[in-house]
Amino acid sequence: MLCNKRRKTTTAASPGAGISDLFDGLPDDLVVVVLGKLTSTASSPSDLVNVMITCRRFNRLALHPLVLSKAGPKAFDFRIEYWSESTHRFLRQCVVAGSVEACYTLGMIEFYCLKNRGSGASLMAKAAIKSHPLALYSLAIVQFNGSGGSKSDKNLRAGVALCGRAAYLGHIDALRELGHCLQDGYGVAQNAAEGRRLLIEANARELASISNSSIRRPTCAGDHPSASGCNIPAPEAHPANQFLRDWFASGRGVVAQGLRLCSNGGCGRPETRLHEFRRCSVCGNVNYCSRGCQALDWKLRHKTECAPFDRWLIEDDDLEADDGGENRIEQFGDGENVESE
């Protein structure tokens, strides 16, 4: 009935005379379902923008809460030069609609880039409550480091609990972090055997993930050779981490004097106070926010670059000597030593 009515209004002089737009006959709720599927699988923000500029109806329905709530991570992969108040407002609108990815992405931006620690942590917690693995692990990093506060604000037990939940949901770095905590008795009763088992499981899962990604794509020039001679593809950074990295690299965000960025190129997290991150006890040239970043950067880059630095070793002569990287002693920020893989 709606289509017939629309056809009567079409003039003979128009190029599409006599041809109705089939979308005009679809009810709004069906179009919302279609747009929701599109936003959940969007490869970039432009996918949603192109829909919104198609017509007034699509513009209205694309902003429906049911559509925004299903937005996937790529829908928020904003380039740093396009960041503006309208972009910030759009993210907040997606948060209100119930998008878990928007909660996590905006939470990371608020906490690390805009330095709204309370608001950022609250948004990440909102995503974590809905079982978002990355949000759980990010909050664990905040708890382990006492980010946004002082050294006394560290909550190791909370960090272990968050890692446990993220590991249960399949997050490999969280599983590795949990293994080290058990192995070292860091924030939890020491259980070296169980910790080692978790570390082996994390490595196995990582290897399986690399194998699956290698099957889906050919070897790239940017892949890094591992100790076994295999090419390890650098994992694709989450849009939130990509935004953090570009924010500080572009100069829009300034890291205070004496503070450092995580040396893992795919992370982007900055220190929120002096000596918050761990540093390499052998060369002293790199620092990491977490075990996950340390392990990944070691395999991709640092293993071939790390060399003893005499002055650094003199300053930390209580640390054990390097044994080729297999049982390297890394140093946490604030002077706490832990053993890495």
Short mmCIF file of N, CA and C in Angstrom, two decimals, residues 13-189:
data_model
loop_
_atom_site.label_atom_id
_atom_site.label_comp_id
_atom_site.label_asym_id
_atom_site.label_seq_id
_atom_site.Cartn_x
_atom_site.Cartn_y
_atom_site.Cartn_z
N ALA A 13 8.58 12.91 -15.66
CA ALA A 13 9.81 13.54 -16.12
C ALA A 13 11.03 13.07 -15.33
N SER A 14 10.82 12.46 -14.21
CA SER A 14 11.96 12.04 -13.39
C SER A 14 12.62 10.80 -13.99
N PRO A 15 13.96 10.65 -13.81
CA PRO A 15 14.68 9.51 -14.41
C PRO A 15 14.16 8.17 -13.94
N GLY A 16 13.68 8.09 -12.69
CA GLY A 16 13.22 6.80 -12.17
C GLY A 16 11.71 6.67 -12.23
N ALA A 17 11.09 7.29 -13.19
CA ALA A 17 9.64 7.27 -13.27
C ALA A 17 9.13 5.84 -13.40
N GLY A 18 8.12 5.50 -12.59
CA GLY A 18 7.51 4.19 -12.64
C GLY A 18 8.24 3.13 -11.86
N ILE A 19 9.42 3.49 -11.27
CA ILE A 19 10.19 2.53 -10.50
C ILE A 19 10.17 2.95 -9.04
N SER A 20 9.66 2.09 -8.16
CA SER A 20 9.59 2.43 -6.74
C SER A 20 10.85 1.99 -6.01
N ASP A 21 11.18 2.70 -4.96
CA ASP A 21 12.28 2.32 -4.09
C ASP A 21 11.77 1.25 -3.13
N LEU A 22 12.31 0.04 -3.23
CA LEU A 22 11.80 -1.05 -2.42
C LEU A 22 11.99 -0.81 -0.93
N PHE A 23 13.00 -0.02 -0.56
CA PHE A 23 13.21 0.28 0.85
C PHE A 23 12.06 1.10 1.43
N ASP A 24 11.37 1.86 0.57
CA ASP A 24 10.24 2.66 1.05
C ASP A 24 9.13 1.77 1.58
N GLY A 25 9.09 0.55 1.10
CA GLY A 25 8.04 -0.36 1.54
C GLY A 25 8.40 -1.16 2.76
N LEU A 26 9.63 -1.04 3.23
CA LEU A 26 10.06 -1.78 4.42
C LEU A 26 9.71 -1.02 5.69
N PRO A 27 9.23 -1.71 6.69
CA PRO A 27 8.93 -1.03 7.97
C PRO A 27 10.23 -0.62 8.65
N ASP A 28 10.12 0.38 9.51
CA ASP A 28 11.30 0.92 10.18
C ASP A 28 12.04 -0.12 11.01
N ASP A 29 11.28 -0.99 11.69
CA ASP A 29 11.96 -1.95 12.56
C ASP A 29 12.82 -2.92 11.78
N LEU A 30 12.42 -3.25 10.54
CA LEU A 30 13.23 -4.15 9.71
C LEU A 30 14.50 -3.44 9.23
N VAL A 31 14.36 -2.16 8.85
CA VAL A 31 15.52 -1.37 8.43
C VAL A 31 16.50 -1.22 9.59
N VAL A 32 15.99 -1.05 10.81
CA VAL A 32 16.85 -0.94 11.99
C VAL A 32 17.66 -2.21 12.19
N VAL A 33 17.04 -3.37 11.97
CA VAL A 33 17.76 -4.64 12.09
C VAL A 33 18.89 -4.73 11.06
N VAL A 34 18.61 -4.30 9.83
CA VAL A 34 19.62 -4.32 8.77
C VAL A 34 20.77 -3.39 9.11
N LEU A 35 20.44 -2.18 9.57
CA LEU A 35 21.48 -1.21 9.93
C LEU A 35 22.27 -1.66 11.14
N GLY A 36 21.60 -2.35 12.07
CA GLY A 36 22.31 -2.89 13.23
C GLY A 36 23.35 -3.91 12.82
N LYS A 37 23.00 -4.75 11.84
CA LYS A 37 23.96 -5.74 11.33
C LYS A 37 25.13 -5.03 10.65
N LEU A 38 24.85 -3.96 9.95
CA LEU A 38 25.90 -3.22 9.26
C LEU A 38 26.88 -2.60 10.26
N THR A 39 26.36 -1.98 11.33
CA THR A 39 27.25 -1.33 12.30
C THR A 39 28.08 -2.35 13.07
N SER A 40 27.53 -3.53 13.29
CA SER A 40 28.28 -4.55 14.03
C SER A 40 29.43 -5.13 13.22
N THR A 41 29.33 -5.05 11.89
CA THR A 41 30.37 -5.58 11.01
C THR A 41 31.10 -4.49 10.25
N ALA A 42 30.89 -3.24 10.63
CA ALA A 42 31.52 -2.11 9.93
C ALA A 42 33.04 -2.22 9.98
N SER A 43 33.69 -1.91 8.86
CA SER A 43 35.15 -1.96 8.80
C SER A 43 35.78 -0.61 9.11
N SER A 44 34.95 0.44 9.17
CA SER A 44 35.45 1.77 9.50
C SER A 44 34.24 2.65 9.82
N PRO A 45 34.47 3.81 10.45
CA PRO A 45 33.35 4.71 10.74
C PRO A 45 32.63 5.18 9.48
N SER A 46 33.34 5.21 8.35
CA SER A 46 32.72 5.69 7.11
C SER A 46 31.58 4.81 6.65
N ASP A 47 31.58 3.53 7.04
CA ASP A 47 30.47 2.65 6.66
C ASP A 47 29.16 3.18 7.21
N LEU A 48 29.17 3.63 8.45
CA LEU A 48 27.96 4.17 9.06
C LEU A 48 27.65 5.57 8.54
N VAL A 49 28.70 6.36 8.31
CA VAL A 49 28.51 7.72 7.80
C VAL A 49 27.87 7.68 6.41
N ASN A 50 28.32 6.78 5.56
CA ASN A 50 27.77 6.68 4.21
C ASN A 50 26.29 6.33 4.23
N VAL A 51 25.88 5.54 5.20
CA VAL A 51 24.45 5.23 5.35
C VAL A 51 23.68 6.48 5.77
N MET A 52 24.25 7.22 6.71
CA MET A 52 23.55 8.37 7.27
C MET A 52 23.34 9.49 6.25
N ILE A 53 24.24 9.60 5.26
CA ILE A 53 24.09 10.68 4.27
C ILE A 53 23.28 10.24 3.06
N THR A 54 22.78 8.99 3.08
CA THR A 54 22.00 8.50 1.95
C THR A 54 20.66 9.23 1.81
N CYS A 55 19.93 9.31 2.91
CA CYS A 55 18.64 9.99 2.90
C CYS A 55 18.25 10.33 4.33
N ARG A 56 17.22 11.13 4.48
CA ARG A 56 16.79 11.55 5.81
C ARG A 56 16.32 10.37 6.66
N ARG A 57 15.66 9.43 6.02
CA ARG A 57 15.16 8.28 6.76
C ARG A 57 16.30 7.45 7.33
N PHE A 58 17.31 7.19 6.50
CA PHE A 58 18.46 6.43 6.96
C PHE A 58 19.23 7.19 8.02
N ASN A 59 19.29 8.52 7.87
CA ASN A 59 19.98 9.33 8.86
C ASN A 59 19.32 9.20 10.23
N ARG A 60 17.99 9.18 10.22
CA ARG A 60 17.23 9.07 11.46
C ARG A 60 17.36 7.67 12.06
N LEU A 61 17.23 6.64 11.23
CA LEU A 61 17.25 5.27 11.73
C LEU A 61 18.66 4.81 12.12
N ALA A 62 19.69 5.35 11.47
CA ALA A 62 21.06 4.97 11.79
C ALA A 62 21.46 5.41 13.20
N LEU A 63 20.76 6.41 13.71
CA LEU A 63 21.03 6.90 15.07
C LEU A 63 20.09 6.30 16.10
N HIS A 64 19.34 5.29 15.68
CA HIS A 64 18.44 4.61 16.61
C HIS A 64 19.27 3.87 17.65
N PRO A 65 18.87 3.89 18.93
CA PRO A 65 19.65 3.21 19.98
C PRO A 65 19.95 1.74 19.68
N LEU A 66 19.02 1.03 19.04
CA LEU A 66 19.25 -0.38 18.73
C LEU A 66 20.38 -0.55 17.71
N VAL A 67 20.52 0.42 16.84
CA VAL A 67 21.60 0.38 15.85
C VAL A 67 22.94 0.71 16.50
N LEU A 68 22.97 1.79 17.27
CA LEU A 68 24.21 2.23 17.91
C LEU A 68 24.71 1.23 18.94
N SER A 69 23.78 0.53 19.60
CA SER A 69 24.18 -0.41 20.65
C SER A 69 24.94 -1.61 20.09
N LYS A 70 24.79 -1.89 18.80
CA LYS A 70 25.43 -3.05 18.19
C LYS A 70 26.74 -2.71 17.47
N ALA A 71 27.16 -1.45 17.57
CA ALA A 71 28.37 -1.02 16.86
C ALA A 71 29.59 -1.82 17.29
N GLY A 72 30.36 -2.31 16.30
CA GLY A 72 31.57 -3.06 16.58
C GLY A 72 32.77 -2.14 16.77
N PRO A 73 33.93 -2.69 17.11
CA PRO A 73 35.11 -1.86 17.39
C PRO A 73 35.56 -1.01 16.20
N LYS A 74 35.44 -1.54 14.98
CA LYS A 74 35.89 -0.79 13.82
C LYS A 74 35.03 0.45 13.54
N ALA A 75 33.82 0.44 14.05
CA ALA A 75 32.96 1.61 13.87
C ALA A 75 33.49 2.81 14.62
N PHE A 76 34.40 2.58 15.59
CA PHE A 76 34.99 3.66 16.38
C PHE A 76 36.48 3.84 16.09
N ASP A 77 36.90 3.38 14.92
CA ASP A 77 38.31 3.50 14.53
C ASP A 77 38.54 4.88 13.93
N PHE A 78 38.46 5.90 14.77
CA PHE A 78 38.57 7.28 14.31
C PHE A 78 40.03 7.67 14.08
N ARG A 79 40.28 8.34 12.97
CA ARG A 79 41.61 8.90 12.74
C ARG A 79 41.78 10.15 13.60
N ILE A 80 42.98 10.32 14.10
CA ILE A 80 43.22 11.36 15.09
C ILE A 80 42.92 12.76 14.56
N GLU A 81 43.13 12.98 13.25
CA GLU A 81 42.88 14.31 12.69
C GLU A 81 41.40 14.64 12.61
N TYR A 82 40.54 13.63 12.73
CA TYR A 82 39.10 13.87 12.67
C TYR A 82 38.46 13.92 14.05
N TRP A 83 39.27 13.85 15.10
CA TRP A 83 38.72 13.92 16.45
C TRP A 83 38.23 15.33 16.73
N SER A 84 37.00 15.43 17.19
CA SER A 84 36.40 16.74 17.47
C SER A 84 35.32 16.55 18.54
N GLU A 85 34.70 17.64 18.91
CA GLU A 85 33.64 17.58 19.90
C GLU A 85 32.46 16.76 19.38
N SER A 86 32.20 16.84 18.07
CA SER A 86 31.09 16.06 17.51
C SER A 86 31.40 14.55 17.56
N THR A 87 32.67 14.19 17.35
CA THR A 87 33.06 12.79 17.47
C THR A 87 32.90 12.31 18.91
N HIS A 88 33.33 13.15 19.84
CA HIS A 88 33.20 12.84 21.26
C HIS A 88 31.72 12.68 21.63
N ARG A 89 30.89 13.55 21.10
CA ARG A 89 29.46 13.50 21.37
C ARG A 89 28.84 12.23 20.80
N PHE A 90 29.29 11.83 19.60
CA PHE A 90 28.77 10.60 18.98
C PHE A 90 29.12 9.38 19.84
N LEU A 91 30.35 9.34 20.35
CA LEU A 91 30.74 8.23 21.22
C LEU A 91 29.88 8.18 22.48
N ARG A 92 29.63 9.36 23.06
CA ARG A 92 28.78 9.40 24.26
C ARG A 92 27.37 8.93 23.94
N GLN A 93 26.89 9.27 22.75
CA GLN A 93 25.56 8.83 22.34
C GLN A 93 25.51 7.31 22.22
N CYS A 94 26.59 6.71 21.71
CA CYS A 94 26.65 5.26 21.60
C CYS A 94 26.73 4.61 22.98
N VAL A 95 27.41 5.27 23.91
CA VAL A 95 27.48 4.77 25.29
C VAL A 95 26.09 4.75 25.90
N VAL A 96 25.35 5.83 25.72
CA VAL A 96 23.99 5.91 26.25
C VAL A 96 23.10 4.84 25.64
N ALA A 97 23.36 4.53 24.34
CA ALA A 97 22.56 3.51 23.66
C ALA A 97 22.89 2.10 24.16
N GLY A 98 24.02 1.96 24.85
CA GLY A 98 24.37 0.65 25.40
C GLY A 98 25.46 -0.10 24.66
N SER A 99 26.24 0.61 23.83
CA SER A 99 27.32 -0.05 23.09
C SER A 99 28.48 -0.36 24.03
N VAL A 100 28.83 -1.64 24.15
CA VAL A 100 29.94 -2.05 25.01
C VAL A 100 31.26 -1.56 24.44
N GLU A 101 31.42 -1.64 23.12
CA GLU A 101 32.65 -1.17 22.49
C GLU A 101 32.83 0.33 22.68
N ALA A 102 31.74 1.07 22.62
CA ALA A 102 31.83 2.52 22.84
C ALA A 102 32.25 2.82 24.27
N CYS A 103 31.74 2.05 25.22
CA CYS A 103 32.13 2.23 26.63
C CYS A 103 33.62 2.02 26.81
N TYR A 104 34.14 0.96 26.21
CA TYR A 104 35.57 0.67 26.36
C TYR A 104 36.43 1.71 25.64
N THR A 105 36.09 2.01 24.39
CA THR A 105 36.89 2.96 23.59
C THR A 105 36.90 4.34 24.23
N LEU A 106 35.72 4.85 24.58
CA LEU A 106 35.66 6.18 25.20
C LEU A 106 36.31 6.16 26.58
N GLY A 107 36.17 5.04 27.29
CA GLY A 107 36.81 4.93 28.60
C GLY A 107 38.32 5.06 28.50
N MET A 108 38.93 4.38 27.53
CA MET A 108 40.37 4.47 27.33
C MET A 108 40.79 5.89 26.94
N ILE A 109 40.00 6.53 26.07
CA ILE A 109 40.33 7.89 25.64
C ILE A 109 40.21 8.86 26.80
N GLU A 110 39.15 8.72 27.57
CA GLU A 110 38.95 9.62 28.71
C GLU A 110 40.07 9.43 29.75
N PHE A 111 40.41 8.19 30.03
CA PHE A 111 41.37 7.91 31.10
C PHE A 111 42.79 8.35 30.73
N TYR A 112 43.23 7.99 29.52
CA TYR A 112 44.63 8.23 29.17
C TYR A 112 44.86 9.51 28.35
N CYS A 113 43.94 9.85 27.45
CA CYS A 113 44.15 11.02 26.59
C CYS A 113 43.61 12.30 27.21
N LEU A 114 42.37 12.27 27.67
CA LEU A 114 41.74 13.47 28.21
C LEU A 114 41.99 13.62 29.71
N LYS A 115 42.59 12.59 30.32
CA LYS A 115 42.98 12.61 31.74
C LYS A 115 41.80 12.80 32.69
N ASN A 116 40.63 12.33 32.24
CA ASN A 116 39.47 12.27 33.11
C ASN A 116 39.44 10.87 33.73
N ARG A 117 40.26 10.66 34.75
CA ARG A 117 40.50 9.32 35.28
C ARG A 117 39.22 8.66 35.79
N GLY A 118 38.45 9.40 36.57
CA GLY A 118 37.24 8.82 37.14
C GLY A 118 36.24 8.42 36.08
N SER A 119 36.00 9.31 35.13
CA SER A 119 35.04 9.03 34.06
C SER A 119 35.52 7.86 33.20
N GLY A 120 36.83 7.85 32.86
CA GLY A 120 37.36 6.78 32.03
C GLY A 120 37.27 5.42 32.70
N ALA A 121 37.65 5.37 33.99
CA ALA A 121 37.58 4.10 34.72
C ALA A 121 36.15 3.62 34.85
N SER A 122 35.22 4.56 35.04
CA SER A 122 33.81 4.20 35.16
C SER A 122 33.28 3.59 33.86
N LEU A 123 33.68 4.16 32.72
CA LEU A 123 33.23 3.63 31.43
C LEU A 123 33.82 2.26 31.16
N MET A 124 35.11 2.08 31.48
CA MET A 124 35.72 0.76 31.30
C MET A 124 35.07 -0.27 32.21
N ALA A 125 34.72 0.15 33.43
CA ALA A 125 34.04 -0.76 34.36
C ALA A 125 32.67 -1.15 33.83
N LYS A 126 32.00 -0.20 33.17
CA LYS A 126 30.69 -0.49 32.58
C LYS A 126 30.80 -1.56 31.50
N ALA A 127 31.89 -1.48 30.70
CA ALA A 127 32.12 -2.50 29.68
C ALA A 127 32.53 -3.83 30.32
N ALA A 128 33.32 -3.75 31.39
CA ALA A 128 33.78 -4.96 32.06
C ALA A 128 32.62 -5.73 32.68
N ILE A 129 31.64 -5.00 33.22
CA ILE A 129 30.47 -5.64 33.81
C ILE A 129 29.73 -6.47 32.77
N LYS A 130 29.82 -6.03 31.50
CA LYS A 130 29.17 -6.76 30.42
C LYS A 130 30.11 -7.78 29.78
N SER A 131 31.16 -8.15 30.52
CA SER A 131 32.09 -9.22 30.12
C SER A 131 32.87 -8.89 28.85
N HIS A 132 33.37 -7.66 28.77
CA HIS A 132 34.25 -7.26 27.67
C HIS A 132 35.68 -7.61 28.08
N PRO A 133 36.33 -8.60 27.44
CA PRO A 133 37.65 -9.06 27.89
C PRO A 133 38.70 -7.96 27.95
N LEU A 134 38.75 -7.11 26.92
CA LEU A 134 39.75 -6.05 26.89
C LEU A 134 39.54 -5.05 28.02
N ALA A 135 38.29 -4.75 28.33
CA ALA A 135 38.00 -3.83 29.42
C ALA A 135 38.44 -4.43 30.75
N LEU A 136 38.19 -5.72 30.94
CA LEU A 136 38.61 -6.40 32.17
C LEU A 136 40.13 -6.36 32.31
N TYR A 137 40.84 -6.65 31.22
CA TYR A 137 42.30 -6.66 31.27
C TYR A 137 42.86 -5.25 31.46
N SER A 138 42.25 -4.26 30.83
CA SER A 138 42.70 -2.88 30.98
C SER A 138 42.53 -2.41 32.42
N LEU A 139 41.44 -2.78 33.03
CA LEU A 139 41.23 -2.43 34.44
C LEU A 139 42.23 -3.17 35.34
N ALA A 140 42.60 -4.39 34.95
CA ALA A 140 43.60 -5.12 35.71
C ALA A 140 44.94 -4.39 35.67
N ILE A 141 45.29 -3.86 34.49
CA ILE A 141 46.54 -3.10 34.35
C ILE A 141 46.49 -1.85 35.24
N VAL A 142 45.33 -1.19 35.27
CA VAL A 142 45.17 -0.01 36.13
C VAL A 142 45.38 -0.38 37.59
N GLN A 143 44.82 -1.52 38.00
CA GLN A 143 44.94 -1.95 39.39
C GLN A 143 46.38 -2.37 39.73
N PHE A 144 47.02 -3.10 38.84
CA PHE A 144 48.40 -3.54 39.09
C PHE A 144 49.36 -2.35 39.19
N ASN A 145 49.14 -1.34 38.34
CA ASN A 145 50.05 -0.20 38.31
C ASN A 145 49.64 0.93 39.23
N GLY A 146 48.40 0.90 39.71
CA GLY A 146 47.90 2.04 40.48
C GLY A 146 47.78 3.26 39.59
N SER A 147 47.42 3.05 38.33
CA SER A 147 47.34 4.14 37.36
C SER A 147 46.35 5.21 37.79
N GLY A 148 46.73 6.45 37.60
CA GLY A 148 45.87 7.55 37.97
C GLY A 148 45.97 7.94 39.42
N GLY A 149 46.80 7.22 40.18
CA GLY A 149 46.96 7.52 41.60
C GLY A 149 48.40 7.37 42.02
N SER A 150 48.61 6.98 43.25
CA SER A 150 49.96 6.80 43.78
C SER A 150 50.27 5.32 43.88
N LYS A 151 51.49 5.01 44.31
CA LYS A 151 51.90 3.63 44.47
C LYS A 151 51.01 2.89 45.47
N SER A 152 50.55 3.61 46.47
CA SER A 152 49.71 2.98 47.49
C SER A 152 48.32 2.63 46.97
N ASP A 153 47.96 3.13 45.77
CA ASP A 153 46.65 2.84 45.20
C ASP A 153 46.62 1.51 44.45
N LYS A 154 47.75 0.84 44.37
CA LYS A 154 47.76 -0.47 43.72
C LYS A 154 46.86 -1.43 44.48
N ASN A 155 46.15 -2.26 43.73
CA ASN A 155 45.30 -3.29 44.33
C ASN A 155 45.58 -4.59 43.59
N LEU A 156 46.56 -5.31 44.07
CA LEU A 156 47.02 -6.51 43.37
C LEU A 156 45.96 -7.60 43.33
N ARG A 157 45.22 -7.76 44.41
CA ARG A 157 44.19 -8.80 44.45
C ARG A 157 43.09 -8.50 43.44
N ALA A 158 42.72 -7.24 43.32
CA ALA A 158 41.71 -6.86 42.33
C ALA A 158 42.23 -7.10 40.92
N GLY A 159 43.52 -6.80 40.69
CA GLY A 159 44.12 -7.03 39.38
C GLY A 159 44.10 -8.51 39.01
N VAL A 160 44.42 -9.36 39.98
CA VAL A 160 44.41 -10.81 39.73
C VAL A 160 43.00 -11.29 39.42
N ALA A 161 42.02 -10.79 40.16
CA ALA A 161 40.62 -11.19 39.93
C ALA A 161 40.15 -10.78 38.54
N LEU A 162 40.51 -9.57 38.13
CA LEU A 162 40.12 -9.09 36.79
C LEU A 162 40.82 -9.90 35.71
N CYS A 163 42.10 -10.21 35.92
CA CYS A 163 42.83 -11.05 34.96
C CYS A 163 42.19 -12.43 34.84
N GLY A 164 41.78 -12.98 35.98
CA GLY A 164 41.15 -14.29 35.98
C GLY A 164 39.87 -14.30 35.15
N ARG A 165 39.07 -13.26 35.30
CA ARG A 165 37.83 -13.18 34.53
C ARG A 165 38.11 -13.00 33.04
N ALA A 166 39.08 -12.13 32.70
CA ALA A 166 39.43 -11.91 31.30
C ALA A 166 40.01 -13.17 30.67
N ALA A 167 40.84 -13.89 31.44
CA ALA A 167 41.42 -15.14 30.94
C ALA A 167 40.34 -16.18 30.68
N TYR A 168 39.35 -16.22 31.56
CA TYR A 168 38.23 -17.15 31.40
C TYR A 168 37.47 -16.87 30.10
N LEU A 169 37.44 -15.60 29.70
CA LEU A 169 36.76 -15.19 28.47
C LEU A 169 37.65 -15.32 27.24
N GLY A 170 38.87 -15.83 27.43
CA GLY A 170 39.73 -16.11 26.28
C GLY A 170 40.81 -15.10 25.98
N HIS A 171 41.06 -14.15 26.88
CA HIS A 171 42.09 -13.14 26.63
C HIS A 171 43.46 -13.73 26.95
N ILE A 172 44.32 -13.84 25.93
CA ILE A 172 45.61 -14.53 26.08
C ILE A 172 46.55 -13.77 27.00
N ASP A 173 46.65 -12.44 26.84
CA ASP A 173 47.56 -11.67 27.68
C ASP A 173 47.14 -11.74 29.15
N ALA A 174 45.84 -11.76 29.39
CA ALA A 174 45.37 -11.88 30.78
C ALA A 174 45.74 -13.24 31.35
N LEU A 175 45.66 -14.27 30.53
CA LEU A 175 46.05 -15.61 30.97
C LEU A 175 47.53 -15.65 31.32
N ARG A 176 48.34 -14.99 30.49
CA ARG A 176 49.79 -14.94 30.75
C ARG A 176 50.08 -14.16 32.03
N GLU A 177 49.40 -13.05 32.19
CA GLU A 177 49.59 -12.23 33.39
C GLU A 177 49.22 -13.02 34.65
N LEU A 178 48.12 -13.75 34.56
CA LEU A 178 47.67 -14.57 35.69
C LEU A 178 48.69 -15.66 36.01
N GLY A 179 49.27 -16.25 34.96
CA GLY A 179 50.29 -17.27 35.17
C GLY A 179 51.50 -16.73 35.92
N HIS A 180 51.95 -15.53 35.56
CA HIS A 180 53.09 -14.93 36.24
C HIS A 180 52.74 -14.58 37.69
N CYS A 181 51.52 -14.11 37.92
CA CYS A 181 51.11 -13.79 39.29
C CYS A 181 51.15 -15.02 40.18
N LEU A 182 50.66 -16.15 39.65
CA LEU A 182 50.68 -17.39 40.42
C LEU A 182 52.10 -17.90 40.62
N GLN A 183 52.90 -17.76 39.59
CA GLN A 183 54.28 -18.24 39.66
C GLN A 183 55.10 -17.45 40.68
N ASP A 184 54.83 -16.14 40.76
CA ASP A 184 55.62 -15.27 41.63
C ASP A 184 54.93 -14.96 42.96
N GLY A 185 53.67 -15.42 43.13
CA GLY A 185 52.94 -15.07 44.34
C GLY A 185 52.63 -13.59 44.40
N TYR A 186 52.32 -13.00 43.25
CA TYR A 186 52.08 -11.57 43.15
C TYR A 186 50.57 -11.30 43.20
N GLY A 187 50.09 -10.89 44.36
CA GLY A 187 48.67 -10.61 44.52
C GLY A 187 47.82 -11.84 44.76
N VAL A 188 48.46 -13.00 44.85
CA VAL A 188 47.75 -14.26 45.05
C VAL A 188 48.72 -15.25 45.69
N ALA A 189 48.19 -16.27 46.37
CA ALA A 189 49.06 -17.28 46.96
C ALA A 189 49.90 -17.95 45.89
#
